[in-house]
Amino acid sequence: MVNIPFTILFAVSMLAFAFSVYKKVALIRQGRPTERTDRGGLRTAAMLINAVFQKSVIRGSFGFNHALLFWSFLVLLVANGEFIVNGVFPRVSLDRLPEAFHHWLLLAFDIVSVLVLIAVVAAILRKLFHPLYKESRTAEAFIILGVIGALMLAYMGIVAFQVMIGWVPWQYAPFSALFSVVYAGRTTPVEVHQLAVFFWWAHAVLLLGFINFLPYSKHMHILTAIPNVYFKLLDKPAVPQRENFEEVTNLGAESFKDLTWKDLLDSLTCTECGRCQVNCPATLTGKPLNPRTLIHKIKENMNENEAALVGEGEHQISKDAVWSCVTCGACMEVCPVFIEHAPKIVKMRRNMVQMNSDFPEELLNLFENMEQRSNPWGIAPSERTKVFTSIKAQDFNPEETEYLFFVGCAGAFDSRSKQISLAVAMLMDEAKVTWGTLGKDELCCGDSVRRLGNEYLFEQMALKNVEMFKARGVKKIVTQCPHCFTTLKNDYKQYGLEIEVIHHTELLDTLVRDGKLKVNDNHKKTVITYHDSCYLGRHNGIYEQPRNIIKAITGKEPVEMERSKDTAFCCGAGGGRMWMEENLGTRINVNRAQQAIDTNAGTLCTACPYCMTMMSDGMKDLNTKSIYVKDIAEVLAESVLL
Ligand code: SF4
Ligand code: SF4
């Protein structure tokens, strides 16, 4: 026998659900291709750890509550599966299983239902009284939580009836048995039965209604989160995709169709938890960029089939938002479902710059200088050789010099950063590490132009550099700039360069630990705090080496700022923002400088020439003289060479 009314309701709702999912899949399929199916074993492991075991969810605030809901959802899939099958075929039920097993299943469902109720109440209270961001108090969020809670109550109402009539021993449904209080006062068996029927149909309608609501709500992530984690970026950092200049006519992302299918899947997967926005330096300093709303707008833009992603319309992302990103990666680091925000922003910049020459005027000089003289200031290349006039420096020669010291534009031209280059060079000499430079032949690595979206220019610079490294027989590179470091090490792989590239903090840490650099007591009393450069730390995972050096110098761990390591706050110069004015909101570097001052340290150590400039400027803005800003190499040099 088949339950005809329920079967019709179920069939109609499943058809509607399938149609909704089909429409979403059709939208995602409009995205560009990207390779996300390699290394299946690693992907499966990442999916199990992060989606099934909820590792990435739990590490954030209120994460355990969400994990509890997710695991309960998995258990209740069995209960709801039975509910539907039993609804269509009333004779098919879990009670056909061995009695003991069935009873234990019922107990599990009962306990889990109560846990879900508790988690729902906790989530409602949190949203009301302590939300991560206040806009999260939406009607949709409360409706979803309300429906989940109501589903649990309806289920318990059904089981309570089964306990009352003796189908289920109360010991295996103790919480639902308590729920039978709702039947109290019903005087006739007919009334009791009617109430049970009401709960059954309420559960059926809520369940099928909820399933159909999913594709149109932020709860779509129930369906998309697990695949999104499976297809996540496996390698760090998120290197921008190379453009195919010969075949692709529309560079970067003008419309949502120019994003990849994974970008579009990302947009449907956002849970709107807000973790990205409370870690985004642009949002926190009042810029018009919010990574959560950026992803939301991409979804809306796709749903509405809008022509352009960037603009001033309701479902468009403003230009100011696009140019506010410092590509620090803080958003991506904390996102529980591994959404990739910054690469999407770079693609939008790329379209604006490459297709429409639509970029802030202040970047015009930068692009011209890079093109003509391969450095941001347009200084004559011959000036590069002047950085080491006070010490003996030789040209790189693969027979005699182990490392190519890639000095970088800031390290060669900026007066403050030149001192860092000198410190690194002198420490290498002290440790008898052989090194050489390319002198006036060194070219800019192109980091800033790539993050700013000038991909064609970047490609020219990368090709020239790779050709030169190969022609000169370079096997190992050391840089004093995390931007050069990441670009040569990671971005240039796309151009066939796979050689050892290390940052000076990695090399110096090894030299100290190997005893090749002997530290004296000069800085034993210095209290140091360390600012993690985004492109060294979060993007490349180098957190410990700089701290090891500080520990060797002072004999103690650095004092940590409120935001450090993978939650560190950007200095404000990444993503090409080094070359742009900061006119919106408050200044990121001043915020970060204040965080350093708050540690009461006497010295702020940086490991990046951009961070050095931004932190020094921040200290000047705050008019403080209580803290020195020095590169780690400089402090180490003072402890080794003086
Ligand atoms: S990369 Fe940094 S600045 Fe850009 S959206 Fe993410 S957190 Fe904000
Ligand atoms: S993008 Fe990620 S971190 Fe940001 S709100 Fe969405 S799910 Fe949360």
XYZ file of C-alpha atoms and ligand atoms in Angstrom:
658
model
C 0.000 0.000 0.000
C 1.184 3.492 -0.821
C 0.291 6.659 1.076
C -1.123 8.495 -1.954
C -1.380 12.084 -0.575
C 2.158 12.021 0.815
C 3.530 10.343 -2.291
C 2.072 13.114 -4.476
C 3.420 15.816 -2.144
C 6.827 14.158 -2.064
C 6.997 13.686 -5.848
C 6.000 17.312 -6.517
C 8.477 18.684 -4.008
C 11.297 16.516 -5.349
C 10.577 17.664 -8.890
C 10.620 21.287 -7.738
C 13.850 20.697 -5.819
C 15.511 18.974 -8.786
C 14.499 21.880 -11.021
C 15.964 24.427 -8.579
C 19.221 22.512 -8.312
C 19.354 22.113 -12.083
C 19.049 25.903 -12.473
C 21.889 26.513 -10.013
C 24.101 23.923 -11.675
C 23.355 25.519 -15.050
C 24.500 28.873 -13.652
C 27.721 27.379 -12.271
C 28.415 25.681 -15.586
C 28.561 29.092 -17.241
C 31.838 29.751 -15.430
C 35.225 29.281 -17.047
C 37.104 25.998 -16.646
C 39.648 25.421 -13.887
C 41.486 22.271 -12.887
C 40.205 21.100 -9.524
C 40.013 17.351 -9.898
C 43.684 16.402 -9.498
C 45.076 14.640 -6.396
C 41.817 12.893 -5.531
C 43.234 11.260 -2.389
C 44.368 14.566 -0.950
C 41.064 16.194 -1.839
C 39.104 13.403 -0.179
C 41.234 13.692 2.962
C 40.763 17.491 3.054
C 37.038 17.023 2.607
C 36.792 14.480 5.406
C 38.880 16.560 7.807
C 37.296 19.919 7.084
C 33.753 19.154 6.008
C 32.895 15.905 7.757
C 35.017 16.371 10.895
C 34.426 20.141 10.740
C 38.039 21.120 11.553
C 37.828 24.452 9.749
C 34.437 25.225 11.297
C 35.385 24.413 14.872
C 38.454 26.670 14.929
C 36.286 29.782 14.563
C 34.075 31.457 17.100
C 30.909 29.502 17.931
C 32.222 26.776 15.643
C 31.365 23.887 17.931
C 27.685 24.806 17.859
C 27.693 24.635 14.076
C 29.630 21.367 14.119
C 27.042 19.927 16.489
C 24.266 20.910 14.096
C 26.157 19.379 11.168
C 26.853 16.044 12.882
C 23.259 15.900 14.117
C 22.153 16.588 10.564
C 24.121 13.508 9.414
C 22.444 11.307 12.058
C 19.026 12.714 11.314
C 19.498 12.016 7.611
C 18.803 8.374 8.553
C 15.714 9.295 10.572
C 14.371 11.585 7.860
C 15.205 9.059 5.156
C 13.097 6.538 7.006
C 10.362 9.120 7.486
C 10.097 9.676 3.740
C 10.331 6.018 2.714
C 7.852 5.091 5.405
C 5.641 7.966 4.303
C 5.445 6.581 0.778
C 5.438 2.893 1.780
C 3.943 2.710 5.277
C 5.028 -0.906 5.664
C 8.702 -0.105 5.245
C 10.202 0.962 8.536
C 13.358 0.748 10.595
C 11.404 -1.375 13.071
C 12.061 -4.270 10.693
C 15.658 -4.171 11.898
C 16.702 -6.369 14.866
C 14.932 -4.934 17.874
C 18.036 -4.040 19.873
C 19.597 -2.205 16.933
C 16.345 -0.370 16.209
C 16.041 0.721 19.816
C 19.559 2.086 19.933
C 18.915 3.988 16.720
C 15.782 5.493 18.258
C 17.797 6.535 21.307
C 20.400 8.179 19.071
C 17.696 10.082 17.167
C 16.130 11.187 20.432
C 19.363 12.498 21.933
C 20.398 14.186 18.700
C 16.994 15.899 18.366
C 17.443 17.473 21.789
C 21.015 18.503 20.986
C 19.781 20.207 17.810
C 17.130 22.040 19.788
C 19.761 23.252 22.252
C 22.091 24.301 19.409
C 19.260 26.157 17.663
C 18.328 28.039 20.831
C 22.015 28.898 21.389
C 22.318 30.157 17.805
C 19.192 32.314 18.169
C 20.438 33.791 21.437
C 23.825 34.464 19.943
C 22.332 36.206 16.943
C 20.142 38.289 19.204
C 22.704 39.266 21.816
C 26.216 38.642 20.536
C 26.320 38.347 16.743
C 29.676 38.323 14.965
C 28.276 41.094 12.802
C 24.968 42.803 13.398
C 23.613 42.474 9.848
C 23.497 38.703 10.434
C 20.199 39.212 12.253
C 18.169 38.641 9.120
C 14.621 37.300 8.929
C 15.943 34.488 6.748
C 18.437 33.399 9.406
C 15.754 33.321 12.100
C 13.290 31.519 9.813
C 15.868 28.823 9.065
C 16.673 28.329 12.740
C 12.960 28.362 13.564
C 12.160 25.720 10.950
C 14.985 23.456 12.166
C 13.696 23.790 15.730
C 10.107 23.157 14.622
C 11.217 20.052 12.728
C 12.742 18.662 15.897
C 9.604 19.393 17.897
C 7.385 17.784 15.264
C 9.592 14.693 15.224
C 9.432 14.457 19.008
C 5.658 14.868 18.838
C 5.440 11.836 16.540
C 7.712 9.719 18.741
C 5.903 10.832 21.891
C 2.696 9.392 20.423
C 4.484 6.138 19.603
C 5.700 5.943 23.208
C 2.163 6.560 24.492
C 0.655 3.758 22.483
C 3.513 1.408 23.334
C 5.237 1.163 19.917
C 8.450 2.554 21.352
C 9.696 1.790 24.904
C 10.120 5.125 26.699
C 13.701 4.235 27.722
C 14.713 4.525 24.049
C 13.066 7.890 23.554
C 13.256 9.528 26.979
C 13.161 13.127 25.743
C 10.317 12.525 23.316
C 8.510 10.677 26.090
C 8.677 13.868 28.125
C 7.211 15.653 25.139
C 4.025 13.547 25.501
C 2.912 16.250 27.890
C 1.398 17.938 24.809
C -1.055 15.071 24.597
C -2.153 15.564 28.210
C -5.704 16.846 28.489
C -6.797 15.181 25.239
C -9.616 13.138 26.552
C -10.333 10.711 23.749
C -8.041 8.418 21.763
C -9.361 10.111 18.634
C -8.138 13.527 19.798
C -4.760 12.068 20.690
C -4.541 10.409 17.310
C -5.499 13.654 15.541
C -2.693 15.477 17.295
C -0.234 12.765 16.284
C -1.418 13.055 12.682
C -0.943 16.811 12.916
C 2.693 16.357 14.041
C 3.308 13.851 11.280
C 2.021 16.159 8.559
C 3.714 19.175 10.125
C 6.994 17.271 9.990
C 6.341 16.226 6.392
C 5.496 19.742 5.206
C 8.349 21.380 7.125
C 10.863 18.841 5.864
C 9.864 19.047 2.213
C 9.406 22.809 2.424
C 12.854 23.210 3.982
C 14.458 21.096 1.253
C 12.876 23.334 -1.372
C 13.847 26.496 0.454
C 17.533 25.462 0.512
C 18.511 26.447 -3.051
C 17.149 29.960 -2.516
C 18.733 30.631 0.858
C 22.155 30.900 2.431
C 21.454 27.385 3.633
C 22.354 26.258 0.128
C 25.709 25.551 1.741
C 24.205 22.331 3.130
C 24.361 21.090 -0.444
C 27.471 22.871 -1.711
C 29.900 23.037 1.220
C 31.172 19.467 0.969
C 31.891 19.650 -2.787
C 33.346 23.133 -2.352
C 35.802 21.815 0.206
C 36.642 18.898 -2.083
C 37.453 21.297 -4.935
C 39.355 23.719 -2.697
C 42.725 25.150 -3.575
C 45.216 22.538 -2.400
C 48.331 24.653 -2.694
C 49.202 27.877 -0.967
C 49.420 30.658 -1.895
C 46.520 31.369 -4.231
C 48.539 32.319 -7.301
C 46.462 34.209 -9.892
C 45.641 32.165 -12.978
C 47.668 32.914 -16.097
C 45.740 34.512 -18.957
C 45.800 33.016 -22.408
C 46.491 36.220 -24.308
C 46.378 34.490 -27.667
C 42.932 32.946 -27.360
C 40.964 34.759 -24.667
C 39.400 37.960 -25.904
C 37.951 39.187 -22.630
C 40.726 39.268 -20.039
C 39.953 38.986 -16.339
C 36.399 38.981 -15.063
C 33.903 41.419 -16.490
C 30.790 39.340 -15.858
C 30.211 36.369 -13.578
C 30.665 34.158 -16.621
C 34.330 35.196 -16.733
C 34.870 33.739 -13.272
C 35.588 30.025 -13.008
C 32.909 27.473 -12.117
C 34.685 27.120 -8.761
C 34.374 30.861 -8.157
C 30.649 30.558 -8.810
C 30.338 27.480 -6.590
C 32.094 29.558 -3.902
C 29.405 32.200 -4.176
C 26.661 29.646 -3.534
C 28.580 28.130 -0.641
C 29.047 31.196 1.541
C 27.368 30.556 4.889
C 27.448 34.290 5.650
C 29.180 33.487 8.924
C 31.090 36.797 8.770
C 34.472 35.429 9.812
C 36.092 36.967 6.732
C 34.789 40.448 7.387
C 35.868 40.552 11.014
C 39.406 39.711 9.893
C 39.592 41.900 6.791
C 41.822 44.949 7.324
C 39.918 46.836 4.646
C 36.549 46.258 6.339
C 37.995 46.929 9.783
C 39.372 50.284 8.696
C 36.132 51.456 7.119
C 36.829 50.817 3.441
C 33.924 49.966 1.120
C 35.191 46.374 0.819
C 33.605 43.567 2.777
C 34.645 40.070 1.641
C 31.348 38.559 2.773
C 29.196 40.978 0.837
C 31.550 40.719 -2.143
C 30.848 36.988 -2.360
C 27.152 37.613 -1.761
C 27.053 40.135 -4.600
C 28.683 37.689 -6.971
C 25.885 35.236 -6.122
C 23.186 37.848 -6.609
C 24.817 39.067 -9.794
C 24.822 35.496 -11.117
C 21.238 34.833 -10.044
C 20.090 38.008 -11.777
C 22.246 37.335 -14.831
C 23.702 40.831 -14.716
C 26.049 41.961 -17.454
C 28.839 43.398 -15.307
C 30.279 42.442 -11.931
C 31.758 45.851 -11.154
C 29.564 48.912 -11.016
C 27.234 50.836 -8.799
C 24.099 48.679 -9.243
C 22.410 46.719 -6.480
C 24.100 43.440 -7.386
C 27.408 44.928 -8.415
C 30.698 45.429 -6.615
C 31.919 49.006 -6.401
C 35.236 50.024 -7.933
C 36.343 51.364 -4.574
C 35.780 47.916 -3.070
C 37.816 46.267 -5.814
C 40.741 48.668 -5.314
C 40.596 48.483 -1.502
C 41.864 44.906 -1.259
C 45.419 44.405 -0.015
C 45.315 40.701 -1.060
C 46.376 39.809 2.464
C 44.461 36.528 2.415
C 43.036 36.956 5.935
C 39.553 36.270 4.582
C 40.603 33.045 2.898
C 42.490 31.844 5.946
C 39.430 31.946 8.196
C 36.690 30.946 5.784
C 35.269 27.622 7.013
C 34.295 26.576 3.486
C 37.515 27.705 1.769
C 36.115 30.475 -0.379
C 38.784 32.261 -2.408
C 38.094 35.972 -2.257
C 41.314 37.687 -3.332
C 41.783 35.836 -6.649
C 38.306 36.974 -7.711
C 39.204 40.568 -6.891
C 42.423 40.323 -8.908
C 40.407 38.994 -11.864
C 38.062 41.984 -11.659
C 41.032 44.355 -11.503
C 42.546 42.565 -14.467
C 39.462 43.181 -16.558
C 39.305 46.838 -15.588
C 43.001 47.436 -16.255
C 43.472 45.295 -19.358
C 40.195 45.805 -21.166
C 39.156 49.326 -20.234
C 42.256 51.070 -18.869
C 40.018 51.752 -15.906
C 42.286 52.161 -12.883
C 43.145 54.875 -10.358
C 45.176 57.591 -12.059
C 47.966 57.292 -9.526
C 48.834 53.877 -10.987
C 49.618 55.278 -14.424
C 53.125 56.330 -13.418
C 53.745 53.026 -11.734
C 52.791 51.033 -14.819
C 54.906 53.266 -17.068
C 57.916 53.082 -14.784
C 57.629 49.314 -14.561
C 57.347 49.012 -18.311
C 60.195 51.345 -19.150
C 62.679 50.894 -16.296
C 61.412 47.798 -14.491
C 61.088 49.510 -11.141
C 58.261 51.448 -9.511
C 60.084 54.769 -9.350
C 61.476 54.786 -12.887
C 65.042 55.114 -11.563
C 67.891 54.303 -13.964
C 68.834 50.581 -13.685
C 72.506 51.524 -13.234
C 71.571 52.913 -9.800
C 70.886 49.354 -8.630
C 74.604 48.702 -8.291
C 75.051 51.459 -5.725
C 73.384 49.614 -2.864
C 76.531 47.655 -1.940
C 79.177 50.316 -2.486
C 80.306 50.064 1.155
C 80.980 46.331 0.980
C 82.419 43.965 -1.578
C 79.711 42.522 -3.772
C 80.301 40.392 -6.827
C 78.223 39.539 -9.839
C 76.329 36.289 -9.592
C 78.360 33.482 -11.124
C 77.104 29.901 -10.801
C 80.684 28.604 -10.483
C 81.581 30.799 -7.515
C 78.422 32.052 -5.849
C 75.874 29.770 -4.250
C 73.030 32.260 -4.025
C 71.689 34.891 -6.304
C 70.815 37.706 -3.900
C 67.713 39.143 -5.584
C 67.841 42.549 -3.953
C 64.424 43.779 -5.151
C 63.454 47.296 -6.180
C 62.868 48.571 -2.647
C 66.068 46.903 -1.444
C 68.055 48.578 -4.206
C 66.476 52.044 -4.407
C 64.663 52.887 -1.177
C 67.095 54.495 1.251
C 65.687 52.758 4.358
C 65.390 49.364 2.656
C 68.942 49.602 1.334
C 70.081 49.269 4.953
C 68.223 45.962 5.155
C 69.910 44.713 1.975
C 73.251 45.672 3.469
C 72.522 43.877 6.737
C 71.530 40.693 4.900
C 74.646 40.865 2.715
C 76.971 41.411 5.680
C 75.425 38.535 7.595
C 75.869 36.238 4.597
C 79.512 37.324 4.377
C 79.994 36.703 8.094
C 78.583 33.184 7.708
C 80.748 32.582 4.618
C 77.729 32.136 2.394
C 78.700 32.978 -1.172
C 76.344 35.285 -2.979
C 76.213 37.515 -6.001
C 73.795 39.926 -7.629
C 72.637 40.681 -11.132
C 73.590 44.317 -10.597
C 72.006 46.650 -13.118
C 70.518 43.644 -14.961
C 68.169 42.827 -12.116
C 64.549 43.494 -13.088
C 61.490 43.990 -10.949
C 59.738 40.667 -10.156
C 56.362 42.205 -11.066
C 54.453 41.379 -7.877
C 52.596 44.685 -7.646
C 51.607 44.866 -11.296
C 50.198 41.340 -11.140
C 48.096 41.954 -7.997
C 46.936 45.260 -9.510
C 45.635 43.460 -12.574
C 48.181 44.519 -15.198
C 48.675 40.932 -16.257
C 50.124 41.588 -19.683
C 52.928 43.689 -18.234
C 53.512 41.118 -15.520
C 53.797 38.369 -18.096
C 56.448 40.334 -20.011
C 58.421 40.892 -16.799
C 58.118 37.263 -15.681
C 59.215 35.900 -19.052
C 62.275 38.168 -19.096
C 63.251 37.247 -15.552
C 62.818 33.517 -16.063
C 64.871 33.670 -19.239
C 67.621 35.582 -17.445
C 67.719 33.211 -14.437
C 68.015 30.256 -16.768
C 70.675 31.907 -18.937
C 72.773 32.839 -15.874
C 72.532 29.349 -14.370
C 70.736 30.491 -11.208
C 69.882 27.566 -8.913
C 69.221 29.277 -5.582
C 67.771 32.691 -4.869
C 67.615 34.564 -1.584
C 65.395 37.627 -1.295
C 64.913 40.217 1.421
C 61.364 40.981 0.253
C 58.411 38.597 0.732
C 56.815 39.966 -2.448
C 59.839 39.068 -4.576
C 60.066 35.809 -2.636
C 56.516 34.656 -3.331
C 56.500 35.857 -6.929
C 59.767 34.142 -7.870
C 58.945 31.027 -5.887
C 55.271 30.553 -6.669
C 54.063 32.730 -9.550
C 57.039 31.980 -11.783
C 56.240 28.255 -11.719
C 53.596 29.171 -14.297
C 56.492 30.268 -16.520
C 58.609 27.166 -16.011
C 60.871 28.370 -13.185
C 61.164 25.804 -10.421
C 64.220 26.664 -8.358
C 64.978 27.090 -4.686
C 63.862 30.519 -3.524
C 64.245 31.400 0.137
C 63.524 34.461 2.186
C 66.308 35.979 4.247
C 64.609 35.008 7.507
C 64.756 31.351 6.449
C 68.438 31.572 5.551
C 69.408 33.551 8.658
C 67.495 31.205 10.946
C 69.421 28.249 9.503
C 72.745 30.083 9.836
C 72.056 30.940 13.478
C 70.951 27.407 14.312
C 74.002 25.932 12.535
C 76.266 28.167 14.608
C 77.531 30.064 11.573
C 76.262 33.315 13.032
C 77.153 33.793 16.685
C 74.804 36.040 18.615
C 76.185 38.308 21.386
C 74.354 39.955 24.291
C 73.610 43.278 22.568
C 69.872 42.668 22.408
C 69.377 40.395 25.397
C 67.341 43.074 27.156
C 65.390 44.173 24.108
C 61.695 43.365 24.065
C 60.688 42.676 20.485
C 57.343 42.276 18.824
C 57.130 40.895 15.316
C 54.831 41.919 12.491
C 54.031 39.004 10.167
C 54.184 40.056 6.549
C 51.115 38.578 4.797
C 53.146 37.288 1.866
C 55.681 35.636 4.136
C 53.343 34.301 6.816
C 49.809 33.677 5.726
C 50.604 33.077 2.068
C 53.749 31.005 2.530
C 53.498 29.670 6.071
C 56.760 31.198 7.312
C 55.918 32.035 10.905
C 58.528 30.288 13.020
C 61.832 31.215 11.342
C 61.593 34.959 12.116
C 60.518 34.140 15.668
C 63.435 31.705 16.050
C 65.851 34.495 15.141
C 64.262 36.874 17.646
C 64.454 34.183 20.302
C 68.138 33.657 19.551
C 68.806 37.401 19.756
C 66.877 38.148 22.948
C 66.733 34.763 24.627
C 62.962 34.987 24.767
C 59.912 34.676 22.534
C 58.715 37.888 20.883
C 55.692 39.479 22.513
C 52.803 38.811 20.198
C 50.417 41.442 18.952
C 46.698 40.910 19.314
C 46.625 39.680 15.733
C 49.577 37.523 14.778
C 50.635 34.581 12.635
C 47.684 33.405 10.517
C 45.401 36.143 11.823
C 47.995 38.912 11.451
C 46.820 42.332 10.299
C 48.211 43.575 6.995
C 50.497 46.629 6.951
C 48.331 48.027 4.131
C 50.845 47.757 1.287
C 50.011 44.396 -0.283
C 48.114 43.891 -3.524
C 49.846 46.925 -5.024
C 48.342 49.242 -2.396
C 51.927 50.309 -1.612
C 51.638 52.613 -4.610
C 48.203 54.027 -3.891
C 46.886 56.708 -1.591
C 44.622 55.510 1.206
C 41.794 58.011 1.161
C 38.936 55.891 2.460
C 38.365 55.011 6.108
C 41.216 55.010 8.579
C 44.772 54.045 7.663
C 45.602 50.345 7.891
C 49.246 50.990 8.780
C 48.291 53.301 11.654
C 45.959 50.628 13.019
C 48.717 48.055 12.831
C 51.292 50.410 14.349
C 48.951 50.974 17.288
C 48.629 47.209 17.747
C 52.437 47.033 17.941
C 52.612 49.895 20.447
C 50.011 48.151 22.596
C 52.484 45.305 23.234
C 54.832 47.743 25.052
C 57.751 46.261 23.123
C 60.796 48.444 22.517
C 61.387 47.211 18.979
C 59.003 46.220 16.224
C 60.662 43.772 13.867
C 59.563 43.485 10.261
C 60.792 41.175 7.532
C 59.600 43.060 4.474
C 60.603 46.422 3.002
C 56.956 47.390 2.410
C 56.062 46.550 6.006
C 59.102 48.579 7.103
C 57.869 51.655 5.231
C 54.273 51.278 6.375
C 55.114 50.626 10.014
C 57.629 53.489 10.150
C 55.047 55.828 8.634
C 52.423 54.519 11.054
C 54.664 55.285 14.013
C 55.278 58.781 12.644
C 51.543 59.335 12.259
C 51.032 58.239 15.837
C 53.871 60.528 16.860
C 55.534 57.894 18.987
C 59.198 57.433 19.682
C 58.707 54.602 22.154
C 59.338 51.862 19.638
C 62.010 51.307 16.985
C 61.068 49.741 13.678
C 63.801 47.485 12.337
C 64.101 44.568 9.994
C 65.001 41.280 11.652
C 68.207 41.213 9.615
C 69.235 44.573 11.056
C 68.643 43.493 14.641
C 70.503 40.245 13.988
C 73.376 42.173 12.416
C 73.556 44.355 15.546
C 73.747 41.173 17.615
C 76.335 39.455 15.457
C 78.509 42.118 13.908
C 78.704 44.884 16.514
S 42.464 39.671 0.883
Fe 42.589 40.899 2.772
S 41.906 42.958 2.167
Fe 41.294 41.568 0.508
S 39.205 40.997 1.046
Fe 40.517 39.436 1.935
S 40.911 40.104 4.025
Fe 40.085 41.872 2.891
S 33.049 33.982 2.670
Fe 33.522 32.362 4.123
S 34.146 33.437 5.994
Fe 33.098 34.929 4.690
S 30.994 34.897 5.381
Fe 31.145 33.456 3.674
S 31.551 31.469 4.627
Fe 31.957 33.022 6.185
